[in-house]
mmCIF file of C-alpha atoms and ligand atoms in Angstrom:
data_model
loop_
_atom_site.group_PDB
_atom_site.id
_atom_site.type_symbol
_atom_site.label_atom_id
_atom_site.label_comp_id
_atom_site.label_asym_id
_atom_site.label_seq_id
_atom_site.Cartn_x
_atom_site.Cartn_y
_atom_site.Cartn_z
ATOM 1 C CA UNK M 1 0.055 0.030 -0.017
ATOM 2 C CA UNK M 2 2.721 2.478 1.021
ATOM 3 C CA UNK M 3 4.855 2.068 -2.119
ATOM 4 C CA UNK M 4 1.825 2.326 -4.390
ATOM 5 C CA UNK M 5 0.661 5.597 -2.910
ATOM 6 C CA UNK M 6 4.086 6.992 -2.152
ATOM 7 C CA UNK M 7 5.249 6.806 -5.777
ATOM 8 C CA UNK M 8 2.134 8.305 -7.323
ATOM 9 C CA UNK M 9 1.030 11.322 -5.456
ATOM 10 C CA UNK M 10 1.999 14.959 -5.170
ATOM 11 C CA UNK M 11 -0.647 16.935 -3.303
ATOM 12 C CA UNK M 12 -0.262 20.710 -3.129
ATOM 13 C CA UNK M 13 -1.608 22.703 -0.261
ATOM 14 C CA UNK M 14 -3.712 24.878 -2.608
ATOM 15 C CA UNK M 15 -5.087 24.684 -6.130
ATOM 16 C CA UNK M 16 -7.732 26.860 -7.780
ATOM 17 C CA UNK M 17 -10.720 25.214 -9.410
ATOM 18 C CA UNK M 18 -10.712 26.872 -12.877
ATOM 19 C CA UNK M 19 -12.071 25.535 -16.090
ATOM 20 C CA UNK M 20 -13.502 26.155 -19.509
ATOM 21 C CA UNK M 21 -16.311 28.356 -18.219
ATOM 22 C CA UNK M 22 -13.846 30.888 -16.714
ATOM 23 C CA UNK M 23 -11.845 30.950 -19.916
ATOM 24 C CA UNK M 24 -14.994 31.446 -21.999
ATOM 25 C CA UNK M 25 -16.180 34.259 -19.656
ATOM 26 C CA UNK M 26 -12.877 36.115 -20.037
ATOM 27 C CA UNK M 27 -12.816 35.543 -23.835
ATOM 28 C CA UNK M 28 -16.256 37.226 -24.038
ATOM 29 C CA UNK M 29 -15.061 40.274 -22.062
ATOM 30 C CA UNK M 30 -12.071 40.757 -24.322
ATOM 31 C CA UNK M 31 -14.169 40.300 -27.432
ATOM 32 C CA UNK M 32 -16.667 42.891 -26.148
ATOM 33 C CA UNK M 33 -13.922 45.438 -25.927
ATOM 34 C CA UNK M 34 -15.343 46.665 -22.563
ATOM 35 C CA UNK M 35 -12.564 45.894 -20.090
ATOM 36 C CA UNK M 36 -13.485 48.254 -17.202
ATOM 37 C CA UNK M 37 -16.529 49.714 -15.382
ATOM 38 C CA UNK M 38 -19.032 47.806 -17.371
ATOM 39 C CA UNK M 39 -21.958 45.463 -16.856
ATOM 40 C CA UNK M 40 -19.961 42.521 -15.653
ATOM 41 C CA UNK M 41 -18.965 44.278 -12.475
ATOM 42 C CA UNK M 42 -22.543 45.248 -11.861
ATOM 43 C CA UNK M 43 -23.769 41.719 -12.442
ATOM 44 C CA UNK M 44 -21.084 40.123 -10.179
ATOM 45 C CA UNK M 45 -21.823 42.635 -7.361
ATOM 46 C CA UNK M 46 -25.570 41.884 -7.616
ATOM 47 C CA UNK M 47 -25.055 38.111 -7.621
ATOM 48 C CA UNK M 48 -22.648 38.254 -4.720
ATOM 49 C CA UNK M 49 -24.953 40.470 -2.642
ATOM 50 C CA UNK M 50 -27.809 38.046 -3.306
ATOM 51 C CA UNK M 51 -25.678 35.116 -2.374
ATOM 52 C CA UNK M 52 -24.629 36.641 0.952
ATOM 53 C CA UNK M 53 -28.056 38.096 1.627
ATOM 54 C CA UNK M 54 -27.082 41.738 1.842
ATOM 55 C CA UNK M 55 -28.366 44.876 0.097
ATOM 56 C CA UNK M 56 -25.084 45.958 -1.352
ATOM 57 C CA UNK M 57 -21.776 44.498 -2.616
ATOM 58 C CA UNK M 58 -18.864 46.550 -4.077
ATOM 59 C CA UNK M 59 -16.150 44.781 -6.059
ATOM 60 C CA UNK M 60 -12.571 45.929 -5.553
ATOM 61 C CA UNK M 61 -9.055 44.985 -6.682
ATOM 62 C CA UNK M 62 -8.129 42.828 -3.632
ATOM 63 C CA UNK M 63 -9.170 41.923 -0.109
ATOM 64 C CA UNK M 64 -6.677 44.309 1.512
ATOM 65 C CA UNK M 65 -8.229 47.210 -0.265
ATOM 66 C CA UNK M 66 -11.741 46.000 0.653
ATOM 67 C CA UNK M 67 -10.696 46.364 4.304
ATOM 68 C CA UNK M 68 -8.993 49.652 3.675
ATOM 69 C CA UNK M 69 -12.040 51.176 1.889
ATOM 70 C CA UNK M 70 -14.339 49.769 4.650
ATOM 71 C CA UNK M 71 -12.310 51.551 7.392
ATOM 72 C CA UNK M 72 -12.068 54.679 5.387
ATOM 73 C CA UNK M 73 -15.800 54.721 4.931
ATOM 74 C CA UNK M 74 -16.094 54.367 8.750
ATOM 75 C CA UNK M 75 -13.849 57.451 9.047
ATOM 76 C CA UNK M 76 -11.229 55.864 11.209
ATOM 77 C CA UNK M 77 -8.234 57.975 11.883
ATOM 78 C CA UNK M 78 -5.393 59.010 14.086
ATOM 79 C CA UNK M 79 -6.062 58.448 17.812
ATOM 80 C CA UNK M 80 -8.681 55.709 17.125
ATOM 81 C CA UNK M 81 -8.129 52.113 18.286
ATOM 82 C CA UNK M 82 -9.414 48.959 16.575
ATOM 83 C CA UNK M 83 -9.449 45.628 18.324
ATOM 84 C CA UNK M 84 -8.530 42.671 16.144
ATOM 85 C CA UNK M 85 -7.062 39.156 16.362
ATOM 86 C CA UNK M 86 -3.445 38.595 17.222
ATOM 87 C CA UNK M 87 -3.611 35.488 14.956
ATOM 88 C CA UNK M 88 -4.419 36.306 11.400
ATOM 89 C CA UNK M 89 -2.828 37.347 8.064
ATOM 90 C CA UNK M 90 -1.087 40.704 8.474
ATOM 91 C CA UNK M 91 -3.608 42.517 6.234
ATOM 92 C CA UNK M 92 -6.299 42.354 8.970
ATOM 93 C CA UNK M 93 -4.303 44.827 11.192
ATOM 94 C CA UNK M 94 -2.270 46.569 8.568
ATOM 95 C CA UNK M 95 -5.506 48.118 7.171
ATOM 96 C CA UNK M 96 -5.857 49.815 10.598
ATOM 97 C CA UNK M 97 -2.349 51.245 10.371
ATOM 98 C CA UNK M 98 -3.204 52.660 6.871
ATOM 99 C CA UNK M 99 -5.788 54.896 8.603
ATOM 100 C CA UNK M 100 -3.218 56.181 11.078
ATOM 101 C CA UNK M 101 -5.209 54.279 13.771
ATOM 102 C CA UNK M 102 -3.881 51.750 16.338
ATOM 103 C CA UNK M 103 -4.551 47.980 16.142
ATOM 104 C CA UNK M 104 -5.042 46.457 19.559
ATOM 105 C CA UNK M 105 -4.586 42.689 19.577
ATOM 106 C CA UNK M 106 -6.932 40.311 21.359
ATOM 107 C CA UNK M 107 -6.169 36.684 22.026
ATOM 108 C CA UNK M 108 -7.895 33.668 20.540
ATOM 109 C CA UNK M 109 -9.977 30.715 21.409
ATOM 110 C CA UNK M 110 -7.525 27.740 21.654
ATOM 111 C CA UNK M 111 -9.996 25.349 19.896
ATOM 112 C CA UNK M 112 -11.131 27.480 16.877
ATOM 113 C CA UNK M 113 -8.242 29.933 16.754
ATOM 114 C CA UNK M 114 -10.843 32.702 16.285
ATOM 115 C CA UNK M 115 -10.716 35.937 18.248
ATOM 116 C CA UNK M 116 -11.913 35.493 21.890
ATOM 117 C CA UNK M 117 -14.872 37.759 22.707
ATOM 118 C CA UNK M 118 -13.936 37.826 26.336
ATOM 119 C CA UNK M 119 -10.509 39.163 25.569
ATOM 120 C CA UNK M 120 -12.017 41.699 23.030
ATOM 121 C CA UNK M 121 -14.126 43.040 25.875
ATOM 122 C CA UNK M 122 -10.999 43.541 28.036
ATOM 123 C CA UNK M 123 -9.252 45.417 25.203
ATOM 124 C CA UNK M 124 -12.001 48.040 24.639
ATOM 125 C CA UNK M 125 -11.194 51.580 25.732
ATOM 126 C CA UNK M 126 -12.740 55.052 25.203
ATOM 127 C CA UNK M 127 -10.692 55.269 22.022
ATOM 128 C CA UNK M 128 -11.962 52.036 20.430
ATOM 129 C CA UNK M 129 -13.934 52.663 17.274
ATOM 130 C CA UNK M 130 -14.268 49.201 15.736
ATOM 131 C CA UNK M 131 -13.716 45.482 16.087
ATOM 132 C CA UNK M 132 -12.399 43.366 13.203
ATOM 133 C CA UNK M 133 -13.072 39.650 13.797
ATOM 134 C CA UNK M 134 -11.593 37.352 11.208
ATOM 135 C CA UNK M 135 -13.490 34.180 10.253
ATOM 136 C CA UNK M 136 -10.239 32.224 10.363
ATOM 137 C CA UNK M 137 -9.759 29.192 8.123
ATOM 138 C CA UNK M 138 -13.428 29.420 7.023
ATOM 139 C CA UNK M 139 -14.994 29.119 10.511
ATOM 140 C CA UNK M 140 -17.199 32.077 11.560
ATOM 141 C CA UNK M 141 -16.035 34.024 14.621
ATOM 142 C CA UNK M 142 -18.381 34.149 17.611
ATOM 143 C CA UNK M 143 -20.451 36.872 16.051
ATOM 144 C CA UNK M 144 -23.289 36.876 18.633
ATOM 145 C CA UNK M 145 -20.953 37.816 21.507
ATOM 146 C CA UNK M 146 -18.905 40.221 19.402
ATOM 147 C CA UNK M 147 -22.067 42.022 18.179
ATOM 148 C CA UNK M 148 -23.216 42.489 21.699
ATOM 149 C CA UNK M 149 -19.870 44.055 22.718
ATOM 150 C CA UNK M 150 -19.891 46.345 19.573
ATOM 151 C CA UNK M 151 -23.529 47.467 20.344
ATOM 152 C CA UNK M 152 -22.845 48.040 24.013
ATOM 153 C CA UNK M 153 -19.999 50.385 23.152
ATOM 154 C CA UNK M 154 -21.565 51.896 20.054
ATOM 155 C CA UNK M 155 -18.649 50.831 17.804
ATOM 156 C CA UNK M 156 -18.407 49.297 14.367
ATOM 157 C CA UNK M 157 -18.120 45.657 13.637
ATOM 158 C CA UNK M 158 -16.062 44.978 10.451
ATOM 159 C CA UNK M 159 -16.066 41.309 9.323
ATOM 160 C CA UNK M 160 -12.760 40.136 7.705
ATOM 161 C CA UNK M 161 -14.392 37.396 5.661
ATOM 162 C CA UNK M 162 -11.414 36.906 3.401
ATOM 163 C CA UNK M 163 -11.312 33.134 4.221
ATOM 164 C CA UNK M 164 -14.962 32.451 4.608
ATOM 165 C CA UNK M 165 -17.071 32.661 1.394
ATOM 166 C CA UNK M 166 -20.306 30.873 2.038
ATOM 167 C CA UNK M 167 -19.613 30.195 5.745
ATOM 168 C CA UNK M 168 -22.657 30.626 8.118
ATOM 169 C CA UNK M 169 -23.162 31.670 11.715
ATOM 170 C CA UNK M 170 -26.528 30.549 13.077
ATOM 171 C CA UNK M 171 -27.888 30.045 9.551
ATOM 172 C CA UNK M 172 -26.787 33.460 8.244
ATOM 173 C CA UNK M 173 -23.917 33.955 5.841
ATOM 174 C CA UNK M 174 -20.846 35.777 7.046
ATOM 175 C CA UNK M 175 -20.325 39.272 5.440
ATOM 176 C CA UNK M 176 -23.871 40.167 6.406
ATOM 177 C CA UNK M 177 -23.455 39.907 10.161
ATOM 178 C CA UNK M 178 -21.692 43.103 11.128
ATOM 179 C CA UNK M 179 -21.724 46.641 9.796
ATOM 180 C CA UNK M 180 -19.574 45.781 6.753
ATOM 181 C CA UNK M 181 -17.903 42.647 5.394
ATOM 182 C CA UNK M 182 -14.723 42.298 3.432
ATOM 183 C CA UNK M 183 -13.771 39.331 1.244
ATOM 184 C CA UNK M 184 -10.663 38.446 -0.640
ATOM 185 C CA UNK M 185 -10.714 36.702 -4.011
ATOM 186 C CA UNK M 186 -7.007 35.820 -4.008
ATOM 187 C CA UNK M 187 -5.846 32.789 -5.969
ATOM 188 C CA UNK M 188 -6.000 30.286 -3.052
ATOM 189 C CA UNK M 189 -9.392 31.323 -1.634
ATOM 190 C CA UNK M 190 -12.608 29.280 -1.755
ATOM 191 C CA UNK M 191 -13.522 31.365 -4.869
ATOM 192 C CA UNK M 192 -11.086 33.492 -6.860
ATOM 193 C CA UNK M 193 -10.611 36.093 -9.493
ATOM 194 C CA UNK M 194 -6.750 35.790 -9.212
ATOM 195 C CA UNK M 195 -6.442 39.032 -7.292
ATOM 196 C CA UNK M 196 -9.776 40.555 -6.174
ATOM 197 C CA UNK M 197 -12.010 41.536 -3.280
ATOM 198 C CA UNK M 198 -15.555 42.495 -2.534
ATOM 199 C CA UNK M 199 -17.266 44.463 0.272
ATOM 200 C CA UNK M 200 -20.686 43.629 1.506
ATOM 201 C CA UNK M 201 -23.113 45.659 3.650
ATOM 202 C CA UNK M 202 -26.755 46.347 4.500
ATOM 203 C CA UNK M 203 -25.906 50.037 5.222
ATOM 204 C CA UNK M 204 -26.752 52.178 2.215
ATOM 205 C CA UNK M 205 -24.627 55.133 3.418
ATOM 206 C CA UNK M 206 -21.558 52.897 3.875
ATOM 207 C CA UNK M 207 -22.021 51.391 0.476
ATOM 208 C CA UNK M 208 -22.303 54.842 -1.062
ATOM 209 C CA UNK M 209 -19.127 55.973 0.616
ATOM 210 C CA UNK M 210 -17.268 52.874 -0.422
ATOM 211 C CA UNK M 211 -18.317 53.334 -4.041
ATOM 212 C CA UNK M 212 -17.010 56.904 -4.007
ATOM 213 C CA UNK M 213 -13.776 55.929 -2.203
ATOM 214 C CA UNK M 214 -12.842 53.159 -4.717
ATOM 215 C CA UNK M 215 -13.367 55.392 -7.777
ATOM 216 C CA UNK M 216 -11.635 58.711 -6.998
ATOM 217 C CA UNK M 217 -14.662 60.132 -5.270
ATOM 218 C CA UNK M 218 -16.397 60.451 -8.646
ATOM 219 C CA UNK M 219 -20.223 60.875 -8.586
ATOM 220 C CA UNK M 220 -20.093 60.617 -12.398
ATOM 221 C CA UNK M 221 -18.769 62.645 -15.295
ATOM 222 C CA UNK M 222 -15.603 63.851 -13.513
ATOM 223 C CA UNK M 223 -17.286 65.319 -10.477
ATOM 224 C CA UNK M 224 -14.968 64.386 -7.629
ATOM 225 C CA UNK M 225 -16.566 65.067 -4.215
ATOM 226 C CA UNK M 226 -14.061 63.385 -1.806
ATOM 227 C CA UNK M 227 -10.484 62.199 -1.926
ATOM 228 C CA UNK M 228 -10.905 58.782 -3.465
ATOM 229 C CA UNK M 229 -8.599 56.107 -4.932
ATOM 230 C CA UNK M 230 -8.643 53.608 -7.733
ATOM 231 C CA UNK M 231 -9.390 50.302 -6.089
ATOM 232 C CA UNK M 232 -11.593 49.056 -8.897
ATOM 233 C CA UNK M 233 -11.875 45.431 -10.157
ATOM 234 C CA UNK M 234 -11.573 44.730 -13.865
ATOM 235 C CA UNK M 235 -14.438 43.431 -16.019
ATOM 236 C CA UNK M 236 -12.470 40.192 -16.760
ATOM 237 C CA UNK M 237 -12.072 39.552 -12.994
ATOM 238 C CA UNK M 238 -15.693 40.161 -12.428
ATOM 239 C CA UNK M 239 -16.729 37.693 -15.175
ATOM 240 C CA UNK M 240 -14.505 35.021 -13.543
ATOM 241 C CA UNK M 241 -16.083 35.934 -10.164
ATOM 242 C CA UNK M 242 -19.516 35.241 -11.460
ATOM 243 C CA UNK M 243 -18.475 31.719 -12.740
ATOM 244 C CA UNK M 244 -16.609 31.044 -9.474
ATOM 245 C CA UNK M 245 -19.591 32.040 -7.439
ATOM 246 C CA UNK M 246 -21.764 29.471 -9.159
ATOM 247 C CA UNK M 247 -19.235 26.766 -8.259
ATOM 248 C CA UNK M 248 -18.811 27.923 -4.636
ATOM 249 C CA UNK M 249 -21.366 25.792 -2.810
ATOM 250 C CA UNK M 250 -20.258 22.672 -4.625
ATOM 251 C CA UNK M 251 -16.557 23.441 -3.902
ATOM 252 C CA UNK M 252 -17.366 24.116 -0.273
ATOM 253 C CA UNK M 253 -19.207 20.805 -0.041
ATOM 254 C CA UNK M 254 -16.103 18.977 -1.365
ATOM 255 C CA UNK M 255 -13.912 20.782 1.142
ATOM 256 C CA UNK M 256 -16.287 19.769 3.987
ATOM 257 C CA UNK M 257 -16.261 16.079 2.765
ATOM 258 C CA UNK M 258 -12.445 16.146 2.531
ATOM 259 C CA UNK M 259 -12.284 17.649 6.032
ATOM 260 C CA UNK M 260 -14.562 14.910 7.419
ATOM 261 C CA UNK M 261 -12.378 12.229 5.875
ATOM 262 C CA UNK M 262 -9.205 13.762 7.310
ATOM 263 C CA UNK M 263 -10.801 14.123 10.761
ATOM 264 C CA UNK M 264 -11.931 10.477 10.870
ATOM 265 C CA UNK M 265 -8.304 9.392 10.399
ATOM 266 C CA UNK M 266 -6.598 12.064 12.440
ATOM 267 C CA UNK M 267 -8.924 11.466 15.550
ATOM 268 C CA UNK M 268 -7.167 8.031 15.804
ATOM 269 C CA UNK M 269 -3.679 9.491 15.960
ATOM 270 C CA UNK M 270 -2.447 10.329 19.432
ATOM 271 C CA UNK M 271 -0.980 13.783 19.748
ATOM 272 C CA UNK M 272 -2.700 15.295 16.693
ATOM 273 C CA UNK M 273 -5.982 17.282 17.208
ATOM 274 C CA UNK M 274 -8.304 17.778 14.261
ATOM 275 C CA UNK M 275 -10.173 21.054 13.758
ATOM 276 C CA UNK M 276 -12.904 21.854 16.251
ATOM 277 C CA UNK M 277 -16.118 23.006 14.641
ATOM 278 C CA UNK M 278 -18.605 24.943 16.688
ATOM 279 C CA UNK M 279 -22.123 23.563 16.428
ATOM 280 C CA UNK M 280 -23.701 26.885 15.478
ATOM 281 C CA UNK M 281 -21.682 27.431 12.354
ATOM 282 C CA UNK M 282 -21.110 26.193 8.897
ATOM 283 C CA UNK M 283 -17.312 25.952 8.437
ATOM 284 C CA UNK M 284 -16.155 26.164 4.799
ATOM 285 C CA UNK M 285 -12.550 24.836 5.351
ATOM 286 C CA UNK M 286 -10.581 27.417 3.466
ATOM 287 C CA UNK M 287 -7.855 25.607 5.518
ATOM 288 C CA UNK M 288 -7.891 22.343 7.372
ATOM 289 C CA UNK M 289 -5.722 23.071 10.381
ATOM 290 C CA UNK M 290 -4.585 20.457 12.901
ATOM 291 C CA UNK M 291 -2.845 21.058 16.261
ATOM 292 C CA UNK M 292 0.343 19.153 16.774
ATOM 293 C CA UNK M 293 0.251 18.815 20.532
ATOM 294 C CA UNK M 294 3.183 18.617 22.885
ATOM 295 C CA UNK M 295 2.558 14.898 23.441
ATOM 296 C CA UNK M 296 3.131 14.138 19.731
ATOM 297 C CA UNK M 297 6.409 12.381 18.911
ATOM 298 C CA UNK M 298 7.842 15.298 16.916
ATOM 299 C CA UNK M 299 7.303 18.967 16.734
ATOM 300 C CA UNK M 300 5.156 20.704 14.094
ATOM 301 C CA UNK M 301 8.052 21.698 11.829
ATOM 302 C CA UNK M 302 9.443 18.265 11.846
ATOM 303 C CA UNK M 303 6.091 16.772 10.889
ATOM 304 C CA UNK M 304 5.745 19.280 8.085
ATOM 305 C CA UNK M 305 9.169 18.302 6.847
ATOM 306 C CA UNK M 306 8.193 14.661 6.901
ATOM 307 C CA UNK M 307 4.954 15.353 4.999
ATOM 308 C CA UNK M 308 6.944 17.332 2.409
ATOM 309 C CA UNK M 309 9.307 14.464 2.035
ATOM 310 C CA UNK M 310 6.260 12.369 0.978
ATOM 311 C CA UNK M 311 5.047 15.052 -1.497
ATOM 312 C CA UNK M 312 2.214 16.274 0.726
ATOM 313 C CA UNK M 313 2.091 20.098 0.763
ATOM 314 C CA UNK M 314 1.463 21.655 4.165
ATOM 315 C CA UNK M 315 1.513 25.261 5.398
ATOM 316 C CA UNK M 316 1.644 27.093 8.657
ATOM 317 C CA UNK M 317 -1.103 29.729 9.069
ATOM 318 C CA UNK M 318 0.468 31.520 10.916
ATOM 319 C CA UNK M 319 4.011 30.972 12.289
ATOM 320 C CA UNK M 320 3.836 34.016 14.519
ATOM 321 C CA UNK M 321 1.265 36.231 16.179
ATOM 322 C CA UNK M 322 0.942 39.450 14.141
ATOM 323 C CA UNK M 323 2.439 41.642 16.956
ATOM 324 C CA UNK M 324 5.624 39.617 16.773
ATOM 325 C CA UNK M 325 6.235 40.572 13.165
ATOM 326 C CA UNK M 326 9.313 42.753 12.683
ATOM 327 C CA UNK M 327 7.011 45.656 11.496
ATOM 328 C CA UNK M 328 4.943 45.529 14.681
ATOM 329 C CA UNK M 329 7.994 45.205 16.940
ATOM 330 C CA UNK M 330 9.309 48.334 15.257
ATOM 331 C CA UNK M 331 5.938 50.060 15.976
ATOM 332 C CA UNK M 332 6.320 49.396 19.703
ATOM 333 C CA UNK M 333 4.273 46.222 20.239
ATOM 334 C CA UNK M 334 7.298 44.513 21.945
ATOM 335 C CA UNK M 335 5.479 44.057 25.183
ATOM 336 C CA UNK M 336 2.232 42.637 23.790
ATOM 337 C CA UNK M 337 1.562 39.039 24.755
ATOM 338 C CA UNK M 338 -1.389 36.869 23.754
ATOM 339 C CA UNK M 339 -0.422 33.434 25.203
ATOM 340 C CA UNK M 340 -2.910 31.362 23.298
ATOM 341 C CA UNK M 341 -1.936 32.890 19.930
ATOM 342 C CA UNK M 342 1.729 32.264 20.858
ATOM 343 C CA UNK M 343 1.031 28.615 21.598
ATOM 344 C CA UNK M 344 -1.133 28.212 18.396
ATOM 345 C CA UNK M 345 1.565 29.652 16.231
ATOM 346 C CA UNK M 346 3.850 26.774 17.309
ATOM 347 C CA UNK M 347 1.209 24.050 16.900
ATOM 348 C CA UNK M 348 -0.880 24.615 13.808
ATOM 349 C CA UNK M 349 -0.381 22.840 10.571
ATOM 350 C CA UNK M 350 -2.597 23.118 7.500
ATOM 351 C CA UNK M 351 -3.185 20.050 5.433
ATOM 352 C CA UNK M 352 -4.579 19.936 1.810
ATOM 353 C CA UNK M 353 -8.382 20.104 1.849
ATOM 354 C CA UNK M 354 -9.140 22.058 -1.413
ATOM 355 C CA UNK M 355 -11.582 20.659 -4.005
ATOM 356 C CA UNK M 356 -8.883 19.075 -6.164
ATOM 357 C CA UNK M 357 -8.020 16.661 -3.337
ATOM 358 C CA UNK M 358 -9.888 13.459 -3.801
ATOM 359 C CA UNK M 359 -10.628 10.347 -1.724
ATOM 360 C CA UNK M 360 -7.402 8.641 -2.753
ATOM 361 C CA UNK M 361 -5.437 11.722 -1.827
ATOM 362 C CA UNK M 362 -7.126 11.673 1.644
ATOM 363 C CA UNK M 363 -6.274 8.026 2.097
ATOM 364 C CA UNK M 364 -2.662 8.779 1.054
ATOM 365 C CA UNK M 365 -2.326 11.726 3.523
ATOM 366 C CA UNK M 366 -3.764 9.603 6.311
ATOM 367 C CA UNK M 367 -1.540 6.696 5.474
ATOM 368 C CA UNK M 368 1.561 8.862 5.563
ATOM 369 C CA UNK M 369 0.484 10.380 8.820
ATOM 370 C CA UNK M 370 -0.140 6.953 10.401
ATOM 371 C CA UNK M 371 3.218 5.712 9.266
ATOM 372 C CA UNK M 372 5.052 8.746 10.631
ATOM 373 C CA UNK M 373 3.185 8.570 13.842
HETATM 374 C C1 LIG N 401 -7.706 37.086 6.814
HETATM 375 C C2 LIG N 401 -7.302 37.748 5.577
HETATM 376 N N1 LIG N 401 -7.532 39.084 5.521
HETATM 377 C C3 LIG N 401 -7.154 39.863 4.486
HETATM 378 C C4 LIG N 401 -6.586 39.324 3.411
HETATM 379 C C5 LIG N 401 -6.189 40.116 2.234
HETATM 380 O O1 LIG N 401 -6.715 39.754 1.008
HETATM 381 P P1 LIG N 401 -5.819 39.999 -0.286
HETATM 382 O O2 LIG N 401 -4.721 39.020 -0.319
HETATM 383 O O3 LIG N 401 -6.847 39.735 -1.405
HETATM 384 O O4 LIG N 401 -5.431 41.430 -0.369
HETATM 385 C C6 LIG N 401 -6.329 37.975 3.382
HETATM 386 C C7 LIG N 401 -5.654 37.297 2.270
HETATM 387 O O5 LIG N 401 -5.076 36.807 1.768
HETATM 388 C C8 LIG N 401 -6.654 37.137 4.525
HETATM 389 O O6 LIG N 401 -6.416 35.840 4.596
#
């Protein structure tokens, strides 16, 4: 069994699901000659808003700019604080820095790796203007508790939904649970336009401001009413986005099935902990992340190396809490400590779960893990 699998398989950690339909959609755009600011963007925005169940969606060039535009629309600035997770991709807090505001890091839940509402509550001050939870790895953050905190303090709730297209919290899709939601459509995400992003909201005024911000503050015919930017998405990207959106539920189902298969095997291995899924959410497994416990026979990095030696791609999301990044140390975060994020950064290991992973791949991954363990 071992030899048979070992010789045959190379399983990357990520692979986009792209086919003829995307190629055809792009071809049509180029043939039309309308490459920017046309009907495809409008159509994609409408379809995405309907899918999430919100009134407005605004497509942008990437997820980082989605967050930036959202915070600019909320008028964040110097002296303001924003509480966000210590354990995320750096864009979640960098977008706060772009405003001249201060990210304040909250620790995480050790089981889900999502921001811990109890620690968020402790980090709120008179200067706090917003909370940015991240739906990490495709699992919604604890939005009920976070919404309560935001409402009690009269502050904004900005969802970083970059990793959670189609994920649900108590039956409602993320991106429509806070004041404004921000998605990334980067190449590895559950749906992609290569580079891309999209902002979702039920707040008409925020949607209006975001639309102005991403297009040089133009109300039409070169009438510029605010300082805006060019954060626009292209027509070709929007056309791909529409096709990808149609495939999203099916892709998420395959991710979920792959995750269940992996969990069934990993549960049997002492020292490895499969992902914990809260019972009030739909997790869409952007990443399938295990914990390599202290009791396991080797450390996380050694296990990753052994998997790599067997052609199984792995990744560490993320090897350090954000405040430990050189940039943040330089900014004076040297004394910040979030112990659970620190521990998680040493233990997490992402295994392939994307829709191009099939049952044989899962069997191969589990077989390798069992042999190593
Ligand atoms: C949690 C999180 N936030 C924000 C971003 C930024 O998105 P993008 O890479 O599209 O700028 C990413 C993406 O990669 C992400 O994972």
